Amino acid sequence: MTPTLIWILVALVAIGLYLSWTAGRLDRLHARIDATRAGLDAQLLRRASVAQELATSGVLDPAASIVLYEAAHAARQAEEEQREVAESELSHALRAVFAEPVQVQAVREVPGGEAAAHELTEAVRRVPMARRFHNDAVGAARRLRQHRKVRWFRLAGHAPFPLAFEMDDEPPAALVDRAA
């Protein structure tokens, strides 16, 4: 009877260690999601700030300045539920304003324009990367949370189900061509 009890105890300890390891892995994934979301928020804020700064600089024509300023302001002020839509609209506005390389060249020709165009190019380039990192982390956590062992033993605790950030982040062609 004693050897059987020992084997049962060893099996229970092994299962407990495995479940503990899985819960730790899930916790690390949730921490990674928080970190990547903070990085994504920082890049989105940077892009909106640069666009807003460029719109108020007087470099662009008045119509383009208004369109870009309103989209950037809406993206910065958007509530969490409307953030994806507002950021997508900023992407549309950036593509509309910088559809042709002529607009980018006009910005570069004014004093301080080279730095502003470079900063906008970098901000526009980094948003898709930050979004991809975030969505990859969300996908990994979702896959792990769908396993039966995680659901049955409630290893996710009270953590909310991770949501991907879906937006249109296609950069303006004139800025991408210039960066390449």
JSON list of N, CA and C in Angstrom, two decimals, residues 60-108:
[
{"chain": "A", "resi": 60, "resn": "LEU", "atom": "N", "xyz": [2.50, 72.79, -44.56]},
{"chain": "A", "resi": 60, "resn": "LEU", "atom": "CA", "xyz": [1.51, 72.21, -45.48]},
{"chain": "A", "resi": 60, "resn": "LEU", "atom": "C", "xyz": [0.50, 73.27, -45.91]},
{"chain": "A", "resi": 61, "resn": "ASP", "atom": "N", "xyz": [-0.20, 72.98, -46.99]},
{"chain": "A", "resi": 61, "resn": "ASP", "atom": "CA", "xyz": [-1.26, 73.89, -47.40]},
{"chain": "A", "resi": 61, "resn": "ASP", "atom": "C", "xyz": [-2.39, 73.83, -46.37]},
{"chain": "A", "resi": 62, "resn": "PRO", "atom": "N", "xyz": [-3.24, 74.85, -46.28]},
{"chain": "A", "resi": 62, "resn": "PRO", "atom": "CA", "xyz": [-4.25, 74.93, -45.21]},
{"chain": "A", "resi": 62, "resn": "PRO", "atom": "C", "xyz": [-5.20, 73.73, -45.17]},
{"chain": "A", "resi": 63, "resn": "ALA", "atom": "N", "xyz": [-5.64, 73.25, -46.30]},
{"chain": "A", "resi": 63, "resn": "ALA", "atom": "CA", "xyz": [-6.58, 72.12, -46.31]},
{"chain": "A", "resi": 63, "resn": "ALA", "atom": "C", "xyz": [-5.92, 70.86, -45.75]},
{"chain": "A", "resi": 64, "resn": "ALA", "atom": "N", "xyz": [-4.71, 70.59, -46.18]},
{"chain": "A", "resi": 64, "resn": "ALA", "atom": "CA", "xyz": [-3.99, 69.42, -45.69]},
{"chain": "A", "resi": 64, "resn": "ALA", "atom": "C", "xyz": [-3.69, 69.56, -44.20]},
{"chain": "A", "resi": 65, "resn": "SER", "atom": "N", "xyz": [-3.36, 70.77, -43.76]},
{"chain": "A", "resi": 65, "resn": "SER", "atom": "CA", "xyz": [-3.10, 71.00, -42.34]},
{"chain": "A", "resi": 65, "resn": "SER", "atom": "C", "xyz": [-4.33, 70.71, -41.50]},
{"chain": "A", "resi": 66, "resn": "ILE", "atom": "N", "xyz": [-5.49, 71.15, -41.95]},
{"chain": "A", "resi": 66, "resn": "ILE", "atom": "CA", "xyz": [-6.73, 70.94, -41.20]},
{"chain": "A", "resi": 66, "resn": "ILE", "atom": "C", "xyz": [-7.06, 69.45, -41.12]},
{"chain": "A", "resi": 67, "resn": "VAL", "atom": "N", "xyz": [-6.96, 68.77, -42.24]},
{"chain": "A", "resi": 67, "resn": "VAL", "atom": "CA", "xyz": [-7.26, 67.33, -42.27]},
{"chain": "A", "resi": 67, "resn": "VAL", "atom": "C", "xyz": [-6.31, 66.57, -41.34]},
{"chain": "A", "resi": 68, "resn": "LEU", "atom": "N", "xyz": [-5.04, 66.86, -41.44]},
{"chain": "A", "resi": 68, "resn": "LEU", "atom": "CA", "xyz": [-4.05, 66.16, -40.63]},
{"chain": "A", "resi": 68, "resn": "LEU", "atom": "C", "xyz": [-4.18, 66.50, -39.15]},
{"chain": "A", "resi": 69, "resn": "TYR", "atom": "N", "xyz": [-4.42, 67.78, -38.85]},
{"chain": "A", "resi": 69, "resn": "TYR", "atom": "CA", "xyz": [-4.56, 68.19, -37.45]},
{"chain": "A", "resi": 69, "resn": "TYR", "atom": "C", "xyz": [-5.78, 67.54, -36.81]},
{"chain": "A", "resi": 70, "resn": "GLU", "atom": "N", "xyz": [-6.91, 67.56, -37.50]},
{"chain": "A", "resi": 70, "resn": "GLU", "atom": "CA", "xyz": [-8.13, 66.98, -36.92]},
{"chain": "A", "resi": 70, "resn": "GLU", "atom": "C", "xyz": [-7.98, 65.48, -36.69]},
{"chain": "A", "resi": 71, "resn": "ALA", "atom": "N", "xyz": [-7.37, 64.78, -37.63]},
{"chain": "A", "resi": 71, "resn": "ALA", "atom": "CA", "xyz": [-7.18, 63.33, -37.48]},
{"chain": "A", "resi": 71, "resn": "ALA", "atom": "C", "xyz": [-6.21, 63.03, -36.33]},
{"chain": "A", "resi": 72, "resn": "ALA", "atom": "N", "xyz": [-5.13, 63.80, -36.24]},
{"chain": "A", "resi": 72, "resn": "ALA", "atom": "CA", "xyz": [-4.15, 63.58, -35.17]},
{"chain": "A", "resi": 72, "resn": "ALA", "atom": "C", "xyz": [-4.75, 63.92, -33.81]},
{"chain": "A", "resi": 73, "resn": "HIS", "atom": "N", "xyz": [-5.51, 65.00, -33.76]},
{"chain": "A", "resi": 73, "resn": "HIS", "atom": "CA", "xyz": [-6.15, 65.38, -32.49]},
{"chain": "A", "resi": 73, "resn": "HIS", "atom": "C", "xyz": [-7.16, 64.32, -32.06]},
{"chain": "A", "resi": 74, "resn": "ALA", "atom": "N", "xyz": [-7.94, 63.82, -33.00]},
{"chain": "A", "resi": 74, "resn": "ALA", "atom": "CA", "xyz": [-8.92, 62.77, -32.69]},
{"chain": "A", "resi": 74, "resn": "ALA", "atom": "C", "xyz": [-8.22, 61.50, -32.20]},
{"chain": "A", "resi": 75, "resn": "ALA", "atom": "N", "xyz": [-7.09, 61.16, -32.80]},
{"chain": "A", "resi": 75, "resn": "ALA", "atom": "CA", "xyz": [-6.35, 59.97, -32.39]},
{"chain": "A", "resi": 75, "resn": "ALA", "atom": "C", "xyz": [-5.79, 60.13, -30.97]},
{"chain": "A", "resi": 76, "resn": "ARG", "atom": "N", "xyz": [-5.33, 61.33, -30.64]},
{"chain": "A", "resi": 76, "resn": "ARG", "atom": "CA", "xyz": [-4.78, 61.56, -29.30]},
{"chain": "A", "resi": 76, "resn": "ARG", "atom": "C", "xyz": [-5.86, 61.59, -28.23]},
{"chain": "A", "resi": 77, "resn": "GLN", "atom": "N", "xyz": [-7.06, 62.05, -28.59]},
{"chain": "A", "resi": 77, "resn": "GLN", "atom": "CA", "xyz": [-8.13, 62.23, -27.60]},
{"chain": "A", "resi": 77, "resn": "GLN", "atom": "C", "xyz": [-9.11, 61.06, -27.54]},
{"chain": "A", "resi": 78, "resn": "ALA", "atom": "N", "xyz": [-8.94, 60.07, -28.41]},
{"chain": "A", "resi": 78, "resn": "ALA", "atom": "CA", "xyz": [-9.91, 58.98, -28.51]},
{"chain": "A", "resi": 78, "resn": "ALA", "atom": "C", "xyz": [-9.97, 58.14, -27.24]},
{"chain": "A", "resi": 79, "resn": "GLU", "atom": "N", "xyz": [-11.18, 57.75, -26.89]},
{"chain": "A", "resi": 79, "resn": "GLU", "atom": "CA", "xyz": [-11.38, 56.81, -25.79]},
{"chain": "A", "resi": 79, "resn": "GLU", "atom": "C", "xyz": [-10.90, 55.43, -26.26]},
{"chain": "A", "resi": 80, "resn": "GLU", "atom": "N", "xyz": [-10.67, 54.53, -25.31]},
{"chain": "A", "resi": 80, "resn": "GLU", "atom": "CA", "xyz": [-10.14, 53.20, -25.64]},
{"chain": "A", "resi": 80, "resn": "GLU", "atom": "C", "xyz": [-11.01, 52.46, -26.65]},
{"chain": "A", "resi": 81, "resn": "GLU", "atom": "N", "xyz": [-12.32, 52.58, -26.54]},
{"chain": "A", "resi": 81, "resn": "GLU", "atom": "CA", "xyz": [-13.23, 51.85, -27.44]},
{"chain": "A", "resi": 81, "resn": "GLU", "atom": "C", "xyz": [-13.15, 52.37, -28.87]},
{"chain": "A", "resi": 82, "resn": "GLN", "atom": "N", "xyz": [-12.80, 53.64, -29.04]},
{"chain": "A", "resi": 82, "resn": "GLN", "atom": "CA", "xyz": [-12.74, 54.25, -30.37]},
{"chain": "A", "resi": 82, "resn": "GLN", "atom": "C", "xyz": [-11.32, 54.43, -30.88]},
{"chain": "A", "resi": 83, "resn": "ARG", "atom": "N", "xyz": [-10.36, 53.94, -30.15]},
{"chain": "A", "resi": 83, "resn": "ARG", "atom": "CA", "xyz": [-8.95, 54.20, -30.49]},
{"chain": "A", "resi": 83, "resn": "ARG", "atom": "C", "xyz": [-8.55, 53.60, -31.83]},
{"chain": "A", "resi": 84, "resn": "GLU", "atom": "N", "xyz": [-8.97, 52.38, -32.11]},
{"chain": "A", "resi": 84, "resn": "GLU", "atom": "CA", "xyz": [-8.59, 51.73, -33.36]},
{"chain": "A", "resi": 84, "resn": "GLU", "atom": "C", "xyz": [-9.11, 52.50, -34.56]},
{"chain": "A", "resi": 85, "resn": "VAL", "atom": "N", "xyz": [-10.34, 52.97, -34.47]},
{"chain": "A", "resi": 85, "resn": "VAL", "atom": "CA", "xyz": [-10.96, 53.72, -35.56]},
{"chain": "A", "resi": 85, "resn": "VAL", "atom": "C", "xyz": [-10.24, 55.05, -35.75]},
{"chain": "A", "resi": 86, "resn": "ALA", "atom": "N", "xyz": [-9.97, 55.75, -34.65]},
{"chain": "A", "resi": 86, "resn": "ALA", "atom": "CA", "xyz": [-9.29, 57.05, -34.73]},
{"chain": "A", "resi": 86, "resn": "ALA", "atom": "C", "xyz": [-7.89, 56.91, -35.31]},
{"chain": "A", "resi": 87, "resn": "GLU", "atom": "N", "xyz": [-7.18, 55.88, -34.91]},
{"chain": "A", "resi": 87, "resn": "GLU", "atom": "CA", "xyz": [-5.82, 55.67, -35.43]},
{"chain": "A", "resi": 87, "resn": "GLU", "atom": "C", "xyz": [-5.86, 55.30, -36.92]},
{"chain": "A", "resi": 88, "resn": "SER", "atom": "N", "xyz": [-6.87, 54.54, -37.32]},
{"chain": "A", "resi": 88, "resn": "SER", "atom": "CA", "xyz": [-7.02, 54.22, -38.74]},
{"chain": "A", "resi": 88, "resn": "SER", "atom": "C", "xyz": [-7.32, 55.47, -39.55]},
{"chain": "A", "resi": 89, "resn": "GLU", "atom": "N", "xyz": [-8.12, 56.36, -38.99]},
{"chain": "A", "resi": 89, "resn": "GLU", "atom": "CA", "xyz": [-8.42, 57.61, -39.69]},
{"chain": "A", "resi": 89, "resn": "GLU", "atom": "C", "xyz": [-7.18, 58.48, -39.81]},
{"chain": "A", "resi": 90, "resn": "LEU", "atom": "N", "xyz": [-6.32, 58.45, -38.80]},
{"chain": "A", "resi": 90, "resn": "LEU", "atom": "CA", "xyz": [-5.05, 59.18, -38.92]},
{"chain": "A", "resi": 90, "resn": "LEU", "atom": "C", "xyz": [-4.19, 58.58, -40.02]},
{"chain": "A", "resi": 91, "resn": "SER", "atom": "N", "xyz": [-4.18, 57.27, -40.15]},
{"chain": "A", "resi": 91, "resn": "SER", "atom": "CA", "xyz": [-3.44, 56.63, -41.24]},
{"chain": "A", "resi": 91, "resn": "SER", "atom": "C", "xyz": [-3.99, 57.07, -42.59]},
{"chain": "A", "resi": 92, "resn": "HIS", "atom": "N", "xyz": [-5.32, 57.13, -42.71]},
{"chain": "A", "resi": 92, "resn": "HIS", "atom": "CA", "xyz": [-5.94, 57.59, -43.96]},
{"chain": "A", "resi": 92, "resn": "HIS", "atom": "C", "xyz": [-5.55, 59.04, -44.25]},
{"chain": "A", "resi": 93, "resn": "ALA", "atom": "N", "xyz": [-5.57, 59.88, -43.22]},
{"chain": "A", "resi": 93, "resn": "ALA", "atom": "CA", "xyz": [-5.22, 61.29, -43.41]},
{"chain": "A", "resi": 93, "resn": "ALA", "atom": "C", "xyz": [-3.76, 61.43, -43.83]},
{"chain": "A", "resi": 94, "resn": "LEU", "atom": "N", "xyz": [-2.86, 60.66, -43.22]},
{"chain": "A", "resi": 94, "resn": "LEU", "atom": "CA", "xyz": [-1.45, 60.71, -43.60]},
{"chain": "A", "resi": 94, "resn": "LEU", "atom": "C", "xyz": [-1.26, 60.27, -45.05]},
{"chain": "A", "resi": 95, "resn": "ARG", "atom": "N", "xyz": [-1.98, 59.23, -45.45]},
{"chain": "A", "resi": 95, "resn": "ARG", "atom": "CA", "xyz": [-1.87, 58.77, -46.85]},
{"chain": "A", "resi": 95, "resn": "ARG", "atom": "C", "xyz": [-2.44, 59.81, -47.80]},
{"chain": "A", "resi": 96, "resn": "ALA", "atom": "N", "xyz": [-3.52, 60.50, -47.40]},
{"chain": "A", "resi": 96, "resn": "ALA", "atom": "CA", "xyz": [-4.11, 61.53, -48.27]},
{"chain": "A", "resi": 96, "resn": "ALA", "atom": "C", "xyz": [-3.16, 62.73, -48.41]},
{"chain": "A", "resi": 97, "resn": "VAL", "atom": "N", "xyz": [-2.58, 63.16, -47.31]},
{"chain": "A", "resi": 97, "resn": "VAL", "atom": "CA", "xyz": [-1.72, 64.34, -47.34]},
{"chain": "A", "resi": 97, "resn": "VAL", "atom": "C", "xyz": [-0.38, 64.03, -48.02]},
{"chain": "A", "resi": 98, "resn": "PHE", "atom": "N", "xyz": [0.17, 62.88, -47.76]},
{"chain": "A", "resi": 98, "resn": "PHE", "atom": "CA", "xyz": [1.47, 62.53, -48.32]},
{"chain": "A", "resi": 98, "resn": "PHE", "atom": "C", "xyz": [1.36, 61.44, -49.39]},
{"chain": "A", "resi": 99, "resn": "ALA", "atom": "N", "xyz": [0.37, 61.61, -50.26]},
{"chain": "A", "resi": 99, "resn": "ALA", "atom": "CA", "xyz": [0.16, 60.63, -51.33]},
{"chain": "A", "resi": 99, "resn": "ALA", "atom": "C", "xyz": [1.26, 60.69, -52.38]},
{"chain": "A", "resi": 100, "resn": "GLU", "atom": "N", "xyz": [1.78, 61.87, -52.63]},
{"chain": "A", "resi": 100, "resn": "GLU", "atom": "CA", "xyz": [2.79, 62.05, -53.67]},
{"chain": "A", "resi": 100, "resn": "GLU", "atom": "C", "xyz": [4.12, 62.48, -53.04]},
{"chain": "A", "resi": 101, "resn": "PRO", "atom": "N", "xyz": [5.22, 62.09, -53.64]},
{"chain": "A", "resi": 101, "resn": "PRO", "atom": "CA", "xyz": [6.54, 62.51, -53.13]},
{"chain": "A", "resi": 101, "resn": "PRO", "atom": "C", "xyz": [6.73, 64.03, -53.15]},
{"chain": "A", "resi": 102, "resn": "VAL", "atom": "N", "xyz": [5.94, 64.74, -53.95]},
{"chain": "A", "resi": 102, "resn": "VAL", "atom": "CA", "xyz": [6.05, 66.20, -54.03]},
{"chain": "A", "resi": 102, "resn": "VAL", "atom": "C", "xyz": [5.74, 66.83, -52.67]},
{"chain": "A", "resi": 103, "resn": "GLN", "atom": "N", "xyz": [4.73, 66.30, -51.97]},
{"chain": "A", "resi": 103, "resn": "GLN", "atom": "CA", "xyz": [4.38, 66.86, -50.66]},
{"chain": "A", "resi": 103, "resn": "GLN", "atom": "C", "xyz": [5.52, 66.66, -49.66]},
{"chain": "A", "resi": 104, "resn": "VAL", "atom": "N", "xyz": [6.12, 65.49, -49.70]},
{"chain": "A", "resi": 104, "resn": "VAL", "atom": "CA", "xyz": [7.23, 65.20, -48.79]},
{"chain": "A", "resi": 104, "resn": "VAL", "atom": "C", "xyz": [8.41, 66.11, -49.12]},
{"chain": "A", "resi": 105, "resn": "GLN", "atom": "N", "xyz": [8.67, 66.31, -50.40]},
{"chain": "A", "resi": 105, "resn": "GLN", "atom": "CA", "xyz": [9.78, 67.17, -50.82]},
{"chain": "A", "resi": 105, "resn": "GLN", "atom": "C", "xyz": [9.53, 68.61, -50.39]},
{"chain": "A", "resi": 106, "resn": "ALA", "atom": "N", "xyz": [8.27, 69.06, -50.46]},
{"chain": "A", "resi": 106, "resn": "ALA", "atom": "CA", "xyz": [7.94, 70.42, -50.02]},
{"chain": "A", "resi": 106, "resn": "ALA", "atom": "C", "xyz": [8.20, 70.59, -48.53]},
{"chain": "A", "resi": 107, "resn": "VAL", "atom": "N", "xyz": [7.90, 69.58, -47.76]},
{"chain": "A", "resi": 107, "resn": "VAL", "atom": "CA", "xyz": [8.17, 69.64, -46.32]},
{"chain": "A", "resi": 107, "resn": "VAL", "atom": "C", "xyz": [9.67, 69.68, -46.07]},
{"chain": "A", "resi": 108, "resn": "ARG", "atom": "N", "xyz": [10.42, 68.90, -46.82]},
{"chain": "A", "resi": 108, "resn": "ARG", "atom": "CA", "xyz": [11.87, 68.83, -46.60]},
{"chain": "A", "resi": 108, "resn": "ARG", "atom": "C", "xyz": [12.59, 70.14, -46.98]}
]
